[in-house]
Amino acid sequence: MNPKFLTLTIAAALGAVSLSSHASGYRFGSQSVSAQSTAEANSAEAADASTIFTNPAGLTYLDGTQIAVGVTAVVPNSSFSDTGSRRFTGTSSGGLTAQDSYTPGMVAAPSLYVSKKINDQWAAGFGLFVPYGTKLDYDNNWSGRYALTNVKLESVNLNPTVGFKLNEQHSFGFGLNAQFMKANLGQGWTCQVRSPP
């Protein structure tokens, strides 16, 4: 068998059986303060107006007008240590090889949910929360400056919903998510000046 074909076959087989990896990246995961208290185990329970995010059908089980307000404090702590980055040419990338002050001291991720029971069958709600965000500010002379010097991502999610109760056992919900995002990314650059021959 051709060694090249064998290598591709083994790589494809390993890729087919490998486990998937899920990462949250820039996600705060703070849509509901009450769900956070149980590690999201009860996030679909119609306990308060934050059910708008995970289970809009649950709105029909809430009485009157309800408001749920929450703020999650995010306190990042991170450090960077370069142990030998190289350019594609094999030369050192240069610059600072260690840094520990590129994250903000604290960030607040707010959420607001309002629900209203219209009658025995219909309920409506509105949610507003921050799903994603980041802010990093490296030194302009750090070793990864050509990939990133600073980044700032801000987002807001608007979530209008409606719930309909068919009977005591069945309710249906529908919601829309409109996300507004703003991002800035800074990178270093090089300039080579050559003198004429």
JSON list of C-alpha atoms in Angstrom, two decimals:
[
{"chain": "A", "resi": 1, "resn": "MET", "atom": "CA", "xyz": [0.00, 0.00, 0.00]},
{"chain": "A", "resi": 2, "resn": "ASN", "atom": "CA", "xyz": [1.22, 3.49, -0.81]},
{"chain": "A", "resi": 3, "resn": "PRO", "atom": "CA", "xyz": [2.63, 5.07, 2.43]},
{"chain": "A", "resi": 4, "resn": "LYS", "atom": "CA", "xyz": [0.99, 8.39, 1.60]},
{"chain": "A", "resi": 5, "resn": "PHE", "atom": "CA", "xyz": [-2.42, 6.75, 1.14]},
{"chain": "A", "resi": 6, "resn": "LEU", "atom": "CA", "xyz": [-1.97, 4.75, 4.36]},
{"chain": "A", "resi": 7, "resn": "THR", "atom": "CA", "xyz": [-1.17, 7.92, 6.32]},
{"chain": "A", "resi": 8, "resn": "LEU", "atom": "CA", "xyz": [-4.29, 9.65, 4.98]},
{"chain": "A", "resi": 9, "resn": "THR", "atom": "CA", "xyz": [-6.44, 6.61, 5.78]},
{"chain": "A", "resi": 10, "resn": "ILE", "atom": "CA", "xyz": [-5.17, 6.46, 9.38]},
{"chain": "A", "resi": 11, "resn": "ALA", "atom": "CA", "xyz": [-5.65, 10.24, 9.81]},
{"chain": "A", "resi": 12, "resn": "ALA", "atom": "CA", "xyz": [-9.22, 10.02, 8.48]},
{"chain": "A", "resi": 13, "resn": "ALA", "atom": "CA", "xyz": [-10.05, 7.08, 10.76]},
{"chain": "A", "resi": 14, "resn": "LEU", "atom": "CA", "xyz": [-8.67, 8.86, 13.82]},
{"chain": "A", "resi": 15, "resn": "GLY", "atom": "CA", "xyz": [-10.55, 12.02, 12.88]},
{"chain": "A", "resi": 16, "resn": "ALA", "atom": "CA", "xyz": [-13.81, 10.09, 12.58]},
{"chain": "A", "resi": 17, "resn": "VAL", "atom": "CA", "xyz": [-13.55, 8.55, 16.05]},
{"chain": "A", "resi": 18, "resn": "SER", "atom": "CA", "xyz": [-12.07, 11.51, 17.91]},
{"chain": "A", "resi": 19, "resn": "LEU", "atom": "CA", "xyz": [-14.16, 13.22, 20.54]},
{"chain": "A", "resi": 20, "resn": "SER", "atom": "CA", "xyz": [-15.43, 16.71, 19.90]},
{"chain": "A", "resi": 21, "resn": "SER", "atom": "CA", "xyz": [-14.24, 19.63, 21.98]},
{"chain": "A", "resi": 22, "resn": "HIS", "atom": "CA", "xyz": [-16.54, 22.44, 23.07]},
{"chain": "A", "resi": 23, "resn": "ALA", "atom": "CA", "xyz": [-15.16, 25.72, 24.33]},
{"chain": "A", "resi": 24, "resn": "SER", "atom": "CA", "xyz": [-17.06, 28.78, 25.47]},
{"chain": "A", "resi": 25, "resn": "GLY", "atom": "CA", "xyz": [-14.51, 31.28, 24.18]},
{"chain": "A", "resi": 26, "resn": "TYR", "atom": "CA", "xyz": [-15.88, 34.75, 24.86]},
{"chain": "A", "resi": 27, "resn": "ARG", "atom": "CA", "xyz": [-19.21, 33.60, 26.35]},
{"chain": "A", "resi": 28, "resn": "PHE", "atom": "CA", "xyz": [-20.11, 34.85, 29.82]},
{"chain": "A", "resi": 29, "resn": "GLY", "atom": "CA", "xyz": [-22.85, 32.29, 30.47]},
{"chain": "A", "resi": 30, "resn": "SER", "atom": "CA", "xyz": [-24.58, 34.65, 32.87]},
{"chain": "A", "resi": 31, "resn": "GLN", "atom": "CA", "xyz": [-28.05, 34.81, 31.36]},
{"chain": "A", "resi": 32, "resn": "SER", "atom": "CA", "xyz": [-29.76, 33.88, 34.63]},
{"chain": "A", "resi": 33, "resn": "VAL", "atom": "CA", "xyz": [-28.50, 34.51, 38.15]},
{"chain": "A", "resi": 34, "resn": "SER", "atom": "CA", "xyz": [-30.93, 31.95, 39.60]},
{"chain": "A", "resi": 35, "resn": "ALA", "atom": "CA", "xyz": [-29.69, 29.30, 37.15]},
{"chain": "A", "resi": 36, "resn": "GLN", "atom": "CA", "xyz": [-26.07, 30.12, 37.96]},
{"chain": "A", "resi": 37, "resn": "SER", "atom": "CA", "xyz": [-26.72, 29.23, 41.59]},
{"chain": "A", "resi": 38, "resn": "THR", "atom": "CA", "xyz": [-27.37, 25.62, 40.54]},
{"chain": "A", "resi": 39, "resn": "ALA", "atom": "CA", "xyz": [-24.71, 25.42, 37.81]},
{"chain": "A", "resi": 40, "resn": "GLU", "atom": "CA", "xyz": [-27.44, 25.81, 35.14]},
{"chain": "A", "resi": 41, "resn": "ALA", "atom": "CA", "xyz": [-29.16, 22.60, 36.30]},
{"chain": "A", "resi": 42, "resn": "ASN", "atom": "CA", "xyz": [-32.53, 24.37, 36.63]},
{"chain": "A", "resi": 43, "resn": "SER", "atom": "CA", "xyz": [-32.13, 26.87, 33.79]},
{"chain": "A", "resi": 44, "resn": "ALA", "atom": "CA", "xyz": [-35.27, 25.66, 31.96]},
{"chain": "A", "resi": 45, "resn": "GLU", "atom": "CA", "xyz": [-37.41, 25.72, 35.11]},
{"chain": "A", "resi": 46, "resn": "ALA", "atom": "CA", "xyz": [-40.04, 28.47, 35.11]},
{"chain": "A", "resi": 47, "resn": "ALA", "atom": "CA", "xyz": [-38.83, 29.89, 38.44]},
{"chain": "A", "resi": 48, "resn": "ASP", "atom": "CA", "xyz": [-38.67, 33.55, 37.41]},
{"chain": "A", "resi": 49, "resn": "ALA", "atom": "CA", "xyz": [-38.69, 35.80, 34.36]},
{"chain": "A", "resi": 50, "resn": "SER", "atom": "CA", "xyz": [-35.24, 34.59, 33.26]},
{"chain": "A", "resi": 51, "resn": "THR", "atom": "CA", "xyz": [-37.01, 31.53, 31.84]},
{"chain": "A", "resi": 52, "resn": "ILE", "atom": "CA", "xyz": [-37.35, 33.78, 28.77]},
{"chain": "A", "resi": 53, "resn": "PHE", "atom": "CA", "xyz": [-33.83, 32.75, 27.71]},
{"chain": "A", "resi": 54, "resn": "THR", "atom": "CA", "xyz": [-34.00, 28.95, 28.05]},
{"chain": "A", "resi": 55, "resn": "ASN", "atom": "CA", "xyz": [-37.71, 28.11, 28.09]},
{"chain": "A", "resi": 56, "resn": "PRO", "atom": "CA", "xyz": [-40.13, 30.79, 26.82]},
{"chain": "A", "resi": 57, "resn": "ALA", "atom": "CA", "xyz": [-43.04, 28.33, 27.19]},
{"chain": "A", "resi": 58, "resn": "GLY", "atom": "CA", "xyz": [-42.46, 28.65, 30.95]},
{"chain": "A", "resi": 59, "resn": "LEU", "atom": "CA", "xyz": [-43.78, 32.22, 30.80]},
{"chain": "A", "resi": 60, "resn": "THR", "atom": "CA", "xyz": [-47.32, 30.84, 30.92]},
{"chain": "A", "resi": 61, "resn": "TYR", "atom": "CA", "xyz": [-46.67, 29.45, 34.43]},
{"chain": "A", "resi": 62, "resn": "LEU", "atom": "CA", "xyz": [-45.60, 32.81, 35.90]},
{"chain": "A", "resi": 63, "resn": "ASP", "atom": "CA", "xyz": [-48.25, 35.03, 37.50]},
{"chain": "A", "resi": 64, "resn": "GLY", "atom": "CA", "xyz": [-48.71, 38.76, 36.96]},
{"chain": "A", "resi": 65, "resn": "THR", "atom": "CA", "xyz": [-45.71, 40.88, 36.06]},
{"chain": "A", "resi": 66, "resn": "GLN", "atom": "CA", "xyz": [-42.27, 39.67, 37.11]},
{"chain": "A", "resi": 67, "resn": "ILE", "atom": "CA", "xyz": [-38.87, 41.30, 36.85]},
{"chain": "A", "resi": 68, "resn": "ALA", "atom": "CA", "xyz": [-35.53, 39.53, 37.27]},
{"chain": "A", "resi": 69, "resn": "VAL", "atom": "CA", "xyz": [-32.36, 41.64, 37.42]},
{"chain": "A", "resi": 70, "resn": "GLY", "atom": "CA", "xyz": [-28.86, 40.27, 37.81]},
{"chain": "A", "resi": 71, "resn": "VAL", "atom": "CA", "xyz": [-25.24, 41.30, 37.60]},
{"chain": "A", "resi": 72, "resn": "THR", "atom": "CA", "xyz": [-22.40, 38.82, 37.32]},
{"chain": "A", "resi": 73, "resn": "ALA", "atom": "CA", "xyz": [-18.94, 40.04, 38.29]},
{"chain": "A", "resi": 74, "resn": "VAL", "atom": "CA", "xyz": [-16.17, 38.59, 36.16]},
{"chain": "A", "resi": 75, "resn": "VAL", "atom": "CA", "xyz": [-12.73, 38.89, 37.74]},
{"chain": "A", "resi": 76, "resn": "PRO", "atom": "CA", "xyz": [-10.18, 37.67, 35.20]},
{"chain": "A", "resi": 77, "resn": "ASN", "atom": "CA", "xyz": [-6.66, 36.70, 36.18]},
{"chain": "A", "resi": 78, "resn": "SER", "atom": "CA", "xyz": [-4.22, 35.61, 33.54]},
{"chain": "A", "resi": 79, "resn": "SER", "atom": "CA", "xyz": [-0.53, 35.59, 32.74]},
{"chain": "A", "resi": 80, "resn": "PHE", "atom": "CA", "xyz": [1.55, 34.94, 29.66]},
{"chain": "A", "resi": 81, "resn": "SER", "atom": "CA", "xyz": [4.95, 33.32, 29.33]},
{"chain": "A", "resi": 82, "resn": "ASP", "atom": "CA", "xyz": [6.64, 32.79, 25.97]},
{"chain": "A", "resi": 83, "resn": "THR", "atom": "CA", "xyz": [8.96, 29.79, 25.93]},
{"chain": "A", "resi": 84, "resn": "GLY", "atom": "CA", "xyz": [10.40, 30.25, 22.46]},
{"chain": "A", "resi": 85, "resn": "SER", "atom": "CA", "xyz": [8.01, 31.59, 19.79]},
{"chain": "A", "resi": 86, "resn": "ARG", "atom": "CA", "xyz": [9.46, 31.67, 16.31]},
{"chain": "A", "resi": 87, "resn": "ARG", "atom": "CA", "xyz": [8.50, 33.34, 13.07]},
{"chain": "A", "resi": 88, "resn": "PHE", "atom": "CA", "xyz": [7.86, 31.17, 10.03]},
{"chain": "A", "resi": 89, "resn": "THR", "atom": "CA", "xyz": [11.45, 31.92, 9.02]},
{"chain": "A", "resi": 90, "resn": "GLY", "atom": "CA", "xyz": [12.71, 30.27, 12.22]},
{"chain": "A", "resi": 91, "resn": "THR", "atom": "CA", "xyz": [13.98, 33.49, 13.80]},
{"chain": "A", "resi": 92, "resn": "SER", "atom": "CA", "xyz": [12.87, 34.70, 17.22]},
{"chain": "A", "resi": 93, "resn": "SER", "atom": "CA", "xyz": [9.75, 36.86, 17.32]},
{"chain": "A", "resi": 94, "resn": "GLY", "atom": "CA", "xyz": [11.47, 39.17, 19.81]},
{"chain": "A", "resi": 95, "resn": "GLY", "atom": "CA", "xyz": [9.69, 41.44, 22.27]},
{"chain": "A", "resi": 96, "resn": "LEU", "atom": "CA", "xyz": [8.50, 40.84, 25.82]},
{"chain": "A", "resi": 97, "resn": "THR", "atom": "CA", "xyz": [8.28, 37.16, 26.77]},
{"chain": "A", "resi": 98, "resn": "ALA", "atom": "CA", "xyz": [6.23, 37.53, 29.97]},
{"chain": "A", "resi": 99, "resn": "GLN", "atom": "CA", "xyz": [3.27, 39.68, 30.98]},
{"chain": "A", "resi": 100, "resn": "ASP", "atom": "CA", "xyz": [0.61, 39.54, 33.69]},
{"chain": "A", "resi": 101, "resn": "SER", "atom": "CA", "xyz": [-1.33, 42.80, 33.47]},
{"chain": "A", "resi": 102, "resn": "TYR", "atom": "CA", "xyz": [-3.22, 42.58, 30.17]},
{"chain": "A", "resi": 103, "resn": "THR", "atom": "CA", "xyz": [-6.72, 41.82, 31.55]},
{"chain": "A", "resi": 104, "resn": "PRO", "atom": "CA", "xyz": [-9.08, 44.28, 33.27]},
{"chain": "A", "resi": 105, "resn": "GLY", "atom": "CA", "xyz": [-9.48, 44.12, 37.05]},
{"chain": "A", "resi": 106, "resn": "MET", "atom": "CA", "xyz": [-13.23, 43.39, 36.94]},
{"chain": "A", "resi": 107, "resn": "VAL", "atom": "CA", "xyz": [-16.05, 43.34, 34.41]},
{"chain": "A", "resi": 108, "resn": "ALA", "atom": "CA", "xyz": [-19.82, 43.37, 35.08]},
{"chain": "A", "resi": 109, "resn": "ALA", "atom": "CA", "xyz": [-22.21, 41.31, 32.92]},
{"chain": "A", "resi": 110, "resn": "PRO", "atom": "CA", "xyz": [-25.80, 42.53, 33.56]},
{"chain": "A", "resi": 111, "resn": "SER", "atom": "CA", "xyz": [-29.12, 40.88, 32.73]},
{"chain": "A", "resi": 112, "resn": "LEU", "atom": "CA", "xyz": [-32.73, 42.09, 32.83]},
{"chain": "A", "resi": 113, "resn": "TYR", "atom": "CA", "xyz": [-35.91, 40.08, 32.21]},
{"chain": "A", "resi": 114, "resn": "VAL", "atom": "CA", "xyz": [-39.54, 41.22, 32.35]},
{"chain": "A", "resi": 115, "resn": "SER", "atom": "CA", "xyz": [-42.53, 38.90, 31.97]},
{"chain": "A", "resi": 116, "resn": "LYS", "atom": "CA", "xyz": [-46.27, 39.67, 31.85]},
{"chain": "A", "resi": 117, "resn": "LYS", "atom": "CA", "xyz": [-49.15, 37.21, 32.00]},
{"chain": "A", "resi": 118, "resn": "ILE", "atom": "CA", "xyz": [-51.73, 38.62, 29.59]},
{"chain": "A", "resi": 119, "resn": "ASN", "atom": "CA", "xyz": [-54.53, 36.11, 30.29]},
{"chain": "A", "resi": 120, "resn": "ASP", "atom": "CA", "xyz": [-54.95, 32.41, 31.14]},
{"chain": "A", "resi": 121, "resn": "GLN", "atom": "CA", "xyz": [-53.40, 31.37, 27.81]},
{"chain": "A", "resi": 122, "resn": "TRP", "atom": "CA", "xyz": [-50.97, 34.08, 26.71]},
{"chain": "A", "resi": 123, "resn": "ALA", "atom": "CA", "xyz": [-47.85, 35.57, 28.26]},
{"chain": "A", "resi": 124, "resn": "ALA", "atom": "CA", "xyz": [-45.12, 37.82, 26.90]},
{"chain": "A", "resi": 125, "resn": "GLY", "atom": "CA", "xyz": [-41.63, 38.71, 27.98]},
{"chain": "A", "resi": 126, "resn": "PHE", "atom": "CA", "xyz": [-38.51, 40.62, 27.13]},
{"chain": "A", "resi": 127, "resn": "GLY", "atom": "CA", "xyz": [-34.90, 39.85, 28.01]},
{"chain": "A", "resi": 128, "resn": "LEU", "atom": "CA", "xyz": [-31.76, 41.93, 27.77]},
{"chain": "A", "resi": 129, "resn": "PHE", "atom": "CA", "xyz": [-28.35, 40.50, 28.66]},
{"chain": "A", "resi": 130, "resn": "VAL", "atom": "CA", "xyz": [-24.66, 40.42, 27.75]},
{"chain": "A", "resi": 131, "resn": "PRO", "atom": "CA", "xyz": [-23.77, 37.06, 26.15]},
{"chain": "A", "resi": 132, "resn": "TYR", "atom": "CA", "xyz": [-20.17, 37.72, 25.04]},
{"chain": "A", "resi": 133, "resn": "GLY", "atom": "CA", "xyz": [-17.36, 40.07, 25.82]},
{"chain": "A", "resi": 134, "resn": "THR", "atom": "CA", "xyz": [-13.64, 40.45, 26.26]},
{"chain": "A", "resi": 135, "resn": "LYS", "atom": "CA", "xyz": [-10.98, 43.07, 26.80]},
{"chain": "A", "resi": 136, "resn": "LEU", "atom": "CA", "xyz": [-7.26, 42.35, 26.52]},
{"chain": "A", "resi": 137, "resn": "ASP", "atom": "CA", "xyz": [-4.50, 44.92, 26.23]},
{"chain": "A", "resi": 138, "resn": "TYR", "atom": "CA", "xyz": [-1.00, 43.54, 25.71]},
{"chain": "A", "resi": 139, "resn": "ASP", "atom": "CA", "xyz": [2.14, 45.64, 25.56]},
{"chain": "A", "resi": 140, "resn": "ASN", "atom": "CA", "xyz": [2.84, 46.86, 22.02]},
{"chain": "A", "resi": 141, "resn": "ASN", "atom": "CA", "xyz": [6.21, 45.11, 22.20]},
{"chain": "A", "resi": 142, "resn": "TRP", "atom": "CA", "xyz": [5.14, 41.64, 23.40]},
{"chain": "A", "resi": 143, "resn": "SER", "atom": "CA", "xyz": [6.24, 38.59, 21.41]},
{"chain": "A", "resi": 144, "resn": "GLY", "atom": "CA", "xyz": [2.78, 38.00, 19.91]},
{"chain": "A", "resi": 145, "resn": "ARG", "atom": "CA", "xyz": [2.25, 41.60, 18.75]},
{"chain": "A", "resi": 146, "resn": "TYR", "atom": "CA", "xyz": [1.90, 40.65, 15.07]},
{"chain": "A", "resi": 147, "resn": "ALA", "atom": "CA", "xyz": [-1.12, 38.50, 15.92]},
{"chain": "A", "resi": 148, "resn": "LEU", "atom": "CA", "xyz": [-2.69, 40.75, 18.58]},
{"chain": "A", "resi": 149, "resn": "THR", "atom": "CA", "xyz": [-1.88, 43.81, 20.70]},
{"chain": "A", "resi": 150, "resn": "ASN", "atom": "CA", "xyz": [-5.37, 44.53, 22.02]},
{"chain": "A", "resi": 151, "resn": "VAL", "atom": "CA", "xyz": [-8.92, 43.33, 21.58]},
{"chain": "A", "resi": 152, "resn": "LYS", "atom": "CA", "xyz": [-12.26, 44.60, 22.84]},
{"chain": "A", "resi": 153, "resn": "LEU", "atom": "CA", "xyz": [-15.57, 42.83, 22.21]},
{"chain": "A", "resi": 154, "resn": "GLU", "atom": "CA", "xyz": [-18.87, 44.19, 23.52]},
{"chain": "A", "resi": 155, "resn": "SER", "atom": "CA", "xyz": [-22.29, 42.65, 22.92]},
{"chain": "A", "resi": 156, "resn": "VAL", "atom": "CA", "xyz": [-25.93, 43.06, 23.92]},
{"chain": "A", "resi": 157, "resn": "ASN", "atom": "CA", "xyz": [-28.70, 40.53, 23.29]},
{"chain": "A", "resi": 158, "resn": "LEU", "atom": "CA", "xyz": [-32.37, 41.57, 23.01]},
{"chain": "A", "resi": 159, "resn": "ASN", "atom": "CA", "xyz": [-34.78, 38.66, 23.50]},
{"chain": "A", "resi": 160, "resn": "PRO", "atom": "CA", "xyz": [-38.54, 39.30, 22.97]},
{"chain": "A", "resi": 161, "resn": "THR", "atom": "CA", "xyz": [-40.67, 36.20, 23.66]},
{"chain": "A", "resi": 162, "resn": "VAL", "atom": "CA", "xyz": [-44.24, 34.99, 23.78]},
{"chain": "A", "resi": 163, "resn": "GLY", "atom": "CA", "xyz": [-45.78, 31.91, 25.43]},
{"chain": "A", "resi": 164, "resn": "PHE", "atom": "CA", "xyz": [-49.07, 30.13, 24.74]},
{"chain": "A", "resi": 165, "resn": "LYS", "atom": "CA", "xyz": [-50.70, 27.64, 27.14]},
{"chain": "A", "resi": 166, "resn": "LEU", "atom": "CA", "xyz": [-52.75, 25.07, 25.24]},
{"chain": "A", "resi": 167, "resn": "ASN", "atom": "CA", "xyz": [-53.83, 23.15, 28.36]},
{"chain": "A", "resi": 168, "resn": "GLU", "atom": "CA", "xyz": [-52.45, 22.23, 31.79]},
{"chain": "A", "resi": 169, "resn": "GLN", "atom": "CA", "xyz": [-49.93, 19.83, 30.28]},
{"chain": "A", "resi": 170, "resn": "HIS", "atom": "CA", "xyz": [-48.80, 21.69, 27.15]},
{"chain": "A", "resi": 171, "resn": "SER", "atom": "CA", "xyz": [-47.35, 25.16, 26.62]},
{"chain": "A", "resi": 172, "resn": "PHE", "atom": "CA", "xyz": [-45.48, 26.55, 23.66]},
{"chain": "A", "resi": 173, "resn": "GLY", "atom": "CA", "xyz": [-43.00, 29.37, 23.52]},
{"chain": "A", "resi": 174, "resn": "PHE", "atom": "CA", "xyz": [-41.32, 31.42, 20.83]},
{"chain": "A", "resi": 175, "resn": "GLY", "atom": "CA", "xyz": [-38.53, 33.93, 21.09]},
{"chain": "A", "resi": 176, "resn": "LEU", "atom": "CA", "xyz": [-36.18, 35.94, 18.92]},
{"chain": "A", "resi": 177, "resn": "ASN", "atom": "CA", "xyz": [-32.58, 36.89, 19.71]},
{"chain": "A", "resi": 178, "resn": "ALA", "atom": "CA", "xyz": [-31.14, 40.06, 18.23]},
{"chain": "A", "resi": 179, "resn": "GLN", "atom": "CA", "xyz": [-27.48, 40.50, 19.09]},
{"chain": "A", "resi": 180, "resn": "PHE", "atom": "CA", "xyz": [-25.58, 43.72, 18.65]},
{"chain": "A", "resi": 181, "resn": "MET", "atom": "CA", "xyz": [-21.80, 43.46, 18.73]},
{"chain": "A", "resi": 182, "resn": "LYS", "atom": "CA", "xyz": [-18.89, 45.83, 18.49]},
{"chain": "A", "resi": 183, "resn": "ALA", "atom": "CA", "xyz": [-15.30, 44.65, 18.23]},
{"chain": "A", "resi": 184, "resn": "ASN", "atom": "CA", "xyz": [-11.89, 46.29, 17.92]},
{"chain": "A", "resi": 185, "resn": "LEU", "atom": "CA", "xyz": [-8.69, 44.40, 17.21]},
{"chain": "A", "resi": 186, "resn": "GLY", "atom": "CA", "xyz": [-5.18, 45.85, 17.26]},
{"chain": "A", "resi": 187, "resn": "GLN", "atom": "CA", "xyz": [-2.11, 44.23, 15.75]},
{"chain": "A", "resi": 188, "resn": "GLY", "atom": "CA", "xyz": [1.55, 45.15, 15.41]},
{"chain": "A", "resi": 189, "resn": "TRP", "atom": "CA", "xyz": [3.17, 45.64, 12.07]},
{"chain": "A", "resi": 190, "resn": "THR", "atom": "CA", "xyz": [6.64, 45.87, 10.61]},
{"chain": "A", "resi": 191, "resn": "CYS", "atom": "CA", "xyz": [8.11, 48.20, 8.10]},
{"chain": "A", "resi": 192, "resn": "GLN", "atom": "CA", "xyz": [11.29, 47.40, 6.24]},
{"chain": "A", "resi": 193, "resn": "VAL", "atom": "CA", "xyz": [13.15, 50.23, 4.59]},
{"chain": "A", "resi": 194, "resn": "ARG", "atom": "CA", "xyz": [15.74, 49.31, 2.03]},
{"chain": "A", "resi": 195, "resn": "SER", "atom": "CA", "xyz": [18.25, 51.70, 0.67]},
{"chain": "A", "resi": 196, "resn": "PRO", "atom": "CA", "xyz": [18.63, 51.84, -3.09]},
{"chain": "A", "resi": 197, "resn": "PRO", "atom": "CA", "xyz": [21.49, 49.75, -4.53]}
]
